Amino acid sequence: GGLDEGELLNKKTAYSSNSDLVEASFIGDIPEDGTIPSYNIEVTALASGQTNIGSFLPSSKAIALPEDTYSFDVTINDLSYEFQYNVHDGETNREVQERLSRLITNADIGLKADLIEDGNGNSALRLSSIATGIKEGKNALFHVSDENTSKTKGCVDYFGIDSMAVSPSNAEFLLNGEARTASSNHFTIEKMFEVQLNGVSSSDQDIAQIGLKADVDSLTENISNLIDG
């Protein structure tokens, strides 16, 4: 399998005392003195992405936009993408919403779109960013507009897809008592541990300790992985 014989059974394994809160894996190298520090992590907030939720429109009713070719622009990561589509006479709100949902998701620009319902026969477009976190001085991960688009405008106001329902935010945690932030819930610590935040601490006593397993435990796990392979 092309495995490195030196690491096949000698690979070090990380542990987390509270995997519901934090998961960890060891990705670093053992220093010459053989000492690897352990860390206590208290999670105060998880990183989240941006979500826009549009206006709820009667799903089965004919769309109120005149038959025409429409377009709108999505700006994400300082890049602007234009989406064009046609509205045909007699199409329902839901039919056009579904088409826009597929158009946005399949563009693979870092957004996914779907439809949500309110239980009263109305549906709305929901746009969600794949990325999480927010840069300093910014308040959004993406913007939707048709003010300067090339085709007929009016669809952004009609569908309400420029309305932000959930603002993006960074993960916040205490690492050995020191406040830290991260744009994602998945990050590395000191190039030694790869960490995944899974939840928020219920109190200042609800922490996870991460470190290296004892050599015998790492060896046991390596043998188990070998057998599974």
mmCIF file of C-alpha atoms in Angstrom:
data_model
loop_
_atom_site.group_PDB
_atom_site.id
_atom_site.type_symbol
_atom_site.label_atom_id
_atom_site.label_comp_id
_atom_site.label_asym_id
_atom_site.label_seq_id
_atom_site.Cartn_x
_atom_site.Cartn_y
_atom_site.Cartn_z
ATOM 1 C CA GLY A 1 0.000 0.000 0.000
ATOM 2 C CA GLY A 2 2.974 2.323 -0.122
ATOM 3 C CA LEU A 3 2.886 2.883 3.623
ATOM 4 C CA ASP A 4 5.919 4.253 5.408
ATOM 5 C CA GLU A 5 7.275 1.337 7.448
ATOM 6 C CA GLY A 6 8.634 3.743 10.043
ATOM 7 C CA GLU A 7 5.171 5.200 10.699
ATOM 8 C CA LEU A 8 3.082 2.102 10.205
ATOM 9 C CA LEU A 9 3.146 1.148 13.881
ATOM 10 C CA ASN A 10 4.874 4.188 15.376
ATOM 11 C CA LYS A 11 2.311 6.832 14.481
ATOM 12 C CA LYS A 12 1.289 8.901 17.495
ATOM 13 C CA THR A 13 -2.405 9.214 18.268
ATOM 14 C CA ALA A 14 -4.198 12.181 19.832
ATOM 15 C CA TYR A 15 -6.960 11.969 22.384
ATOM 16 C CA SER A 16 -9.766 14.281 23.460
ATOM 17 C CA SER A 17 -11.320 13.992 26.899
ATOM 18 C CA ASN A 18 -14.625 15.345 25.521
ATOM 19 C CA SER A 19 -15.201 14.418 21.896
ATOM 20 C CA ASP A 20 -18.725 15.886 21.962
ATOM 21 C CA LEU A 21 -17.039 19.247 22.460
ATOM 22 C CA VAL A 22 -13.726 18.857 20.581
ATOM 23 C CA GLU A 23 -12.186 16.176 18.373
ATOM 24 C CA ALA A 24 -8.449 16.111 17.718
ATOM 25 C CA SER A 25 -5.848 14.298 15.638
ATOM 26 C CA PHE A 26 -2.056 14.572 15.804
ATOM 27 C CA ILE A 27 -0.438 15.942 12.635
ATOM 28 C CA GLY A 28 2.933 17.182 13.908
ATOM 29 C CA ASP A 29 6.390 15.755 14.469
ATOM 30 C CA ILE A 30 7.799 14.628 17.792
ATOM 31 C CA PRO A 31 10.511 17.110 18.919
ATOM 32 C CA GLU A 32 13.934 15.878 19.959
ATOM 33 C CA ASP A 33 13.121 16.171 23.649
ATOM 34 C CA GLY A 34 9.976 14.098 23.060
ATOM 35 C CA THR A 35 7.661 16.504 24.870
ATOM 36 C CA ILE A 36 4.284 17.374 23.381
ATOM 37 C CA PRO A 37 2.110 19.818 25.339
ATOM 38 C CA SER A 38 -1.529 19.148 26.113
ATOM 39 C CA TYR A 39 -4.233 21.789 25.786
ATOM 40 C CA ASN A 40 -7.476 22.628 27.547
ATOM 41 C CA ILE A 41 -10.193 24.035 25.290
ATOM 42 C CA GLU A 42 -13.393 25.760 26.393
ATOM 43 C CA VAL A 43 -15.683 26.608 23.458
ATOM 44 C CA THR A 44 -17.775 29.751 23.838
ATOM 45 C CA ALA A 45 -19.120 30.023 20.272
ATOM 46 C CA LEU A 46 -19.011 28.009 17.048
ATOM 47 C CA ALA A 47 -18.208 29.555 13.686
ATOM 48 C CA SER A 48 -21.243 30.021 11.455
ATOM 49 C CA GLY A 49 -21.868 30.971 7.856
ATOM 50 C CA GLN A 50 -24.200 33.515 6.309
ATOM 51 C CA THR A 51 -27.791 32.674 5.465
ATOM 52 C CA ASN A 52 -30.177 34.772 3.386
ATOM 53 C CA ILE A 53 -33.859 33.882 3.469
ATOM 54 C CA GLY A 54 -36.096 35.359 0.806
ATOM 55 C CA SER A 55 -39.736 36.384 0.843
ATOM 56 C CA PHE A 56 -42.389 33.703 1.281
ATOM 57 C CA LEU A 57 -44.495 33.647 -1.880
ATOM 58 C CA PRO A 58 -47.608 31.576 -2.727
ATOM 59 C CA SER A 59 -46.069 28.457 -4.277
ATOM 60 C CA SER A 60 -48.831 27.626 -6.737
ATOM 61 C CA LYS A 61 -49.639 31.153 -7.899
ATOM 62 C CA ALA A 62 -48.308 32.566 -11.159
ATOM 63 C CA ILE A 63 -45.189 34.665 -10.757
ATOM 64 C CA ALA A 64 -45.923 38.402 -10.744
ATOM 65 C CA LEU A 65 -42.808 39.277 -12.776
ATOM 66 C CA PRO A 66 -43.448 40.015 -16.468
ATOM 67 C CA GLU A 67 -42.117 37.524 -19.000
ATOM 68 C CA ASP A 68 -38.524 38.543 -19.693
ATOM 69 C CA THR A 69 -34.836 37.669 -19.243
ATOM 70 C CA TYR A 70 -33.675 38.608 -15.747
ATOM 71 C CA SER A 71 -30.288 38.641 -14.066
ATOM 72 C CA PHE A 72 -28.742 39.346 -10.683
ATOM 73 C CA ASP A 73 -25.215 39.522 -9.299
ATOM 74 C CA VAL A 74 -23.699 37.641 -6.367
ATOM 75 C CA THR A 75 -20.488 39.029 -4.892
ATOM 76 C CA ILE A 76 -18.466 36.562 -2.834
ATOM 77 C CA ASN A 77 -14.772 36.678 -1.907
ATOM 78 C CA ASP A 78 -14.509 40.001 -3.783
ATOM 79 C CA LEU A 79 -15.575 38.272 -7.010
ATOM 80 C CA SER A 80 -18.844 39.024 -8.776
ATOM 81 C CA TYR A 81 -20.916 36.395 -10.591
ATOM 82 C CA GLU A 82 -23.910 37.161 -12.790
ATOM 83 C CA PHE A 83 -26.849 34.753 -13.028
ATOM 84 C CA GLN A 84 -29.262 34.981 -15.942
ATOM 85 C CA TYR A 85 -32.583 33.192 -16.357
ATOM 86 C CA ASN A 86 -35.884 33.520 -18.188
ATOM 87 C CA VAL A 87 -39.358 33.944 -16.745
ATOM 88 C CA HIS A 88 -42.094 32.496 -18.954
ATOM 89 C CA ASP A 89 -45.756 33.384 -18.944
ATOM 90 C CA GLY A 90 -47.785 31.141 -16.623
ATOM 91 C CA GLU A 91 -44.873 29.870 -14.503
ATOM 92 C CA THR A 92 -45.514 29.620 -10.785
ATOM 93 C CA ASN A 93 -43.438 31.158 -8.040
ATOM 94 C CA ARG A 94 -42.199 27.747 -6.940
ATOM 95 C CA GLU A 95 -41.154 26.692 -10.440
ATOM 96 C CA VAL A 96 -38.928 29.746 -10.785
ATOM 97 C CA GLN A 97 -37.643 29.417 -7.214
ATOM 98 C CA GLU A 98 -36.642 25.797 -7.874
ATOM 99 C CA ARG A 99 -34.863 26.805 -11.068
ATOM 100 C CA LEU A 100 -32.937 29.539 -9.268
ATOM 101 C CA SER A 101 -32.044 27.113 -6.482
ATOM 102 C CA ARG A 102 -30.487 24.680 -8.962
ATOM 103 C CA LEU A 103 -28.784 27.527 -10.865
ATOM 104 C CA ILE A 104 -27.071 28.903 -7.756
ATOM 105 C CA THR A 105 -26.086 25.567 -6.234
ATOM 106 C CA ASN A 106 -24.746 24.084 -9.461
ATOM 107 C CA ALA A 107 -22.601 27.178 -10.123
ATOM 108 C CA ASP A 108 -20.225 25.968 -7.377
ATOM 109 C CA ILE A 109 -19.198 29.440 -6.217
ATOM 110 C CA GLY A 110 -19.362 28.714 -2.490
ATOM 111 C CA LEU A 111 -23.131 29.014 -2.056
ATOM 112 C CA LYS A 112 -25.894 26.456 -1.787
ATOM 113 C CA ALA A 113 -29.551 27.239 -2.275
ATOM 114 C CA ASP A 114 -32.747 25.413 -1.379
ATOM 115 C CA LEU A 115 -36.430 26.064 -0.775
ATOM 116 C CA ILE A 116 -38.160 26.292 2.591
ATOM 117 C CA GLU A 117 -41.902 26.292 3.298
ATOM 118 C CA ASP A 118 -43.995 27.964 5.987
ATOM 119 C CA GLY A 119 -46.738 25.330 6.131
ATOM 120 C CA ASN A 120 -49.314 27.683 4.577
ATOM 121 C CA GLY A 121 -48.573 26.963 0.931
ATOM 122 C CA ASN A 122 -45.797 29.529 0.672
ATOM 123 C CA SER A 123 -42.145 28.934 -0.253
ATOM 124 C CA ALA A 124 -38.964 30.989 -0.062
ATOM 125 C CA LEU A 125 -35.419 30.732 -1.363
ATOM 126 C CA ARG A 126 -32.676 30.143 1.204
ATOM 127 C CA LEU A 127 -29.065 30.954 0.296
ATOM 128 C CA SER A 128 -26.306 29.632 2.578
ATOM 129 C CA SER A 129 -22.568 30.181 2.396
ATOM 130 C CA ILE A 130 -20.343 27.117 2.544
ATOM 131 C CA ALA A 131 -17.601 29.145 4.224
ATOM 132 C CA THR A 132 -17.878 30.267 7.839
ATOM 133 C CA GLY A 133 -16.403 33.120 9.837
ATOM 134 C CA ILE A 134 -15.959 36.766 9.015
ATOM 135 C CA LYS A 135 -12.942 38.980 8.348
ATOM 136 C CA GLU A 136 -12.314 42.059 10.461
ATOM 137 C CA GLY A 137 -14.083 45.075 9.011
ATOM 138 C CA LYS A 138 -16.543 42.920 7.046
ATOM 139 C CA ASN A 139 -20.162 42.178 7.908
ATOM 140 C CA ALA A 140 -21.093 39.665 5.211
ATOM 141 C CA LEU A 141 -19.648 36.787 3.200
ATOM 142 C CA PHE A 142 -21.763 37.448 0.108
ATOM 143 C CA HIS A 143 -24.059 40.120 -1.336
ATOM 144 C CA VAL A 144 -26.925 39.767 -3.806
ATOM 145 C CA SER A 145 -27.967 42.677 -6.014
ATOM 146 C CA ASP A 146 -29.404 43.477 -9.416
ATOM 147 C CA GLU A 147 -28.778 47.236 -9.376
ATOM 148 C CA ASN A 148 -25.986 47.061 -11.982
ATOM 149 C CA THR A 149 -26.812 43.790 -13.698
ATOM 150 C CA SER A 150 -26.896 43.379 -17.478
ATOM 151 C CA LYS A 151 -30.453 42.091 -17.940
ATOM 152 C CA THR A 152 -33.818 43.121 -16.508
ATOM 153 C CA LYS A 153 -33.735 43.828 -12.798
ATOM 154 C CA GLY A 154 -36.451 43.400 -10.186
ATOM 155 C CA CYS A 155 -36.058 39.742 -9.212
ATOM 156 C CA VAL A 156 -33.935 40.442 -6.108
ATOM 157 C CA ASP A 157 -36.660 42.589 -4.545
ATOM 158 C CA TYR A 158 -39.383 40.202 -5.677
ATOM 159 C CA PHE A 159 -37.776 37.083 -4.214
ATOM 160 C CA GLY A 160 -36.143 38.962 -1.315
ATOM 161 C CA ILE A 161 -32.887 37.041 -1.620
ATOM 162 C CA ASP A 162 -30.790 39.993 -0.432
ATOM 163 C CA SER A 163 -32.252 39.704 3.084
ATOM 164 C CA MET A 164 -29.694 38.349 5.578
ATOM 165 C CA ALA A 165 -31.298 36.098 8.204
ATOM 166 C CA VAL A 166 -28.134 34.763 9.872
ATOM 167 C CA SER A 167 -24.913 36.771 10.069
ATOM 168 C CA PRO A 168 -21.568 34.973 9.739
ATOM 169 C CA SER A 169 -19.458 34.696 12.884
ATOM 170 C CA ASN A 170 -16.126 33.308 14.047
ATOM 171 C CA ALA A 171 -15.502 30.478 16.471
ATOM 172 C CA GLU A 172 -14.529 31.698 19.932
ATOM 173 C CA PHE A 173 -12.729 29.549 22.465
ATOM 174 C CA LEU A 174 -10.288 29.591 25.356
ATOM 175 C CA LEU A 175 -7.031 27.734 24.762
ATOM 176 C CA ASN A 176 -5.385 27.077 28.121
ATOM 177 C CA GLY A 177 -7.337 30.073 29.408
ATOM 178 C CA GLU A 178 -6.312 32.418 26.580
ATOM 179 C CA ALA A 179 -9.070 33.821 24.347
ATOM 180 C CA ARG A 180 -8.750 32.811 20.690
ATOM 181 C CA THR A 181 -10.878 33.079 17.547
ATOM 182 C CA ALA A 182 -10.981 31.104 14.287
ATOM 183 C CA SER A 183 -12.933 31.584 11.070
ATOM 184 C CA SER A 184 -13.741 27.868 10.944
ATOM 185 C CA ASN A 185 -14.650 25.137 13.418
ATOM 186 C CA HIS A 186 -11.811 23.094 11.896
ATOM 187 C CA PHE A 187 -8.269 24.383 12.466
ATOM 188 C CA THR A 188 -4.801 23.462 13.717
ATOM 189 C CA ILE A 189 -3.010 24.253 16.959
ATOM 190 C CA GLU A 190 0.721 24.962 16.804
ATOM 191 C CA LYS A 191 1.001 22.731 13.701
ATOM 192 C CA MET A 192 0.634 19.736 16.038
ATOM 193 C CA PHE A 193 -3.076 19.060 16.475
ATOM 194 C CA GLU A 194 -5.891 19.213 13.964
ATOM 195 C CA VAL A 195 -9.019 20.208 15.851
ATOM 196 C CA GLN A 196 -12.742 20.035 15.114
ATOM 197 C CA LEU A 197 -15.099 21.985 17.381
ATOM 198 C CA ASN A 198 -18.386 20.125 17.785
ATOM 199 C CA GLY A 199 -20.261 22.040 20.468
ATOM 200 C CA VAL A 200 -20.362 24.915 22.939
ATOM 201 C CA SER A 201 -19.300 24.529 26.563
ATOM 202 C CA SER A 202 -22.215 24.588 28.997
ATOM 203 C CA SER A 203 -20.032 26.151 31.730
ATOM 204 C CA ASP A 204 -16.434 27.133 32.400
ATOM 205 C CA GLN A 205 -15.951 23.629 33.789
ATOM 206 C CA ASP A 206 -17.115 22.007 30.544
ATOM 207 C CA ILE A 207 -13.778 21.725 28.753
ATOM 208 C CA ALA A 208 -11.903 19.245 26.583
ATOM 209 C CA GLN A 209 -8.292 18.303 27.131
ATOM 210 C CA ILE A 210 -6.387 17.215 24.057
ATOM 211 C CA GLY A 211 -2.958 15.620 23.964
ATOM 212 C CA LEU A 212 -1.092 12.496 22.885
ATOM 213 C CA LYS A 213 -2.109 9.027 23.937
ATOM 214 C CA ALA A 214 0.447 6.892 25.722
ATOM 215 C CA ASP A 215 2.720 4.896 23.376
ATOM 216 C CA VAL A 216 0.994 1.601 24.198
ATOM 217 C CA ASP A 217 -2.433 3.103 23.382
ATOM 218 C CA SER A 218 -1.131 4.557 20.111
ATOM 219 C CA LEU A 219 0.404 1.195 19.214
ATOM 220 C CA THR A 220 -2.885 -0.580 19.947
ATOM 221 C CA GLU A 221 -4.772 1.823 17.680
ATOM 222 C CA ASN A 222 -2.177 1.468 14.909
ATOM 223 C CA ILE A 223 -2.466 -2.329 15.021
ATOM 224 C CA SER A 224 -6.254 -2.075 14.948
ATOM 225 C CA ASN A 225 -6.034 0.178 11.868
ATOM 226 C CA LEU A 226 -3.656 -2.298 10.243
ATOM 227 C CA ILE A 227 -6.057 -5.203 10.898
ATOM 228 C CA ASP A 228 -9.013 -3.193 9.574
ATOM 229 C CA GLY A 229 -6.997 -2.492 6.410
#
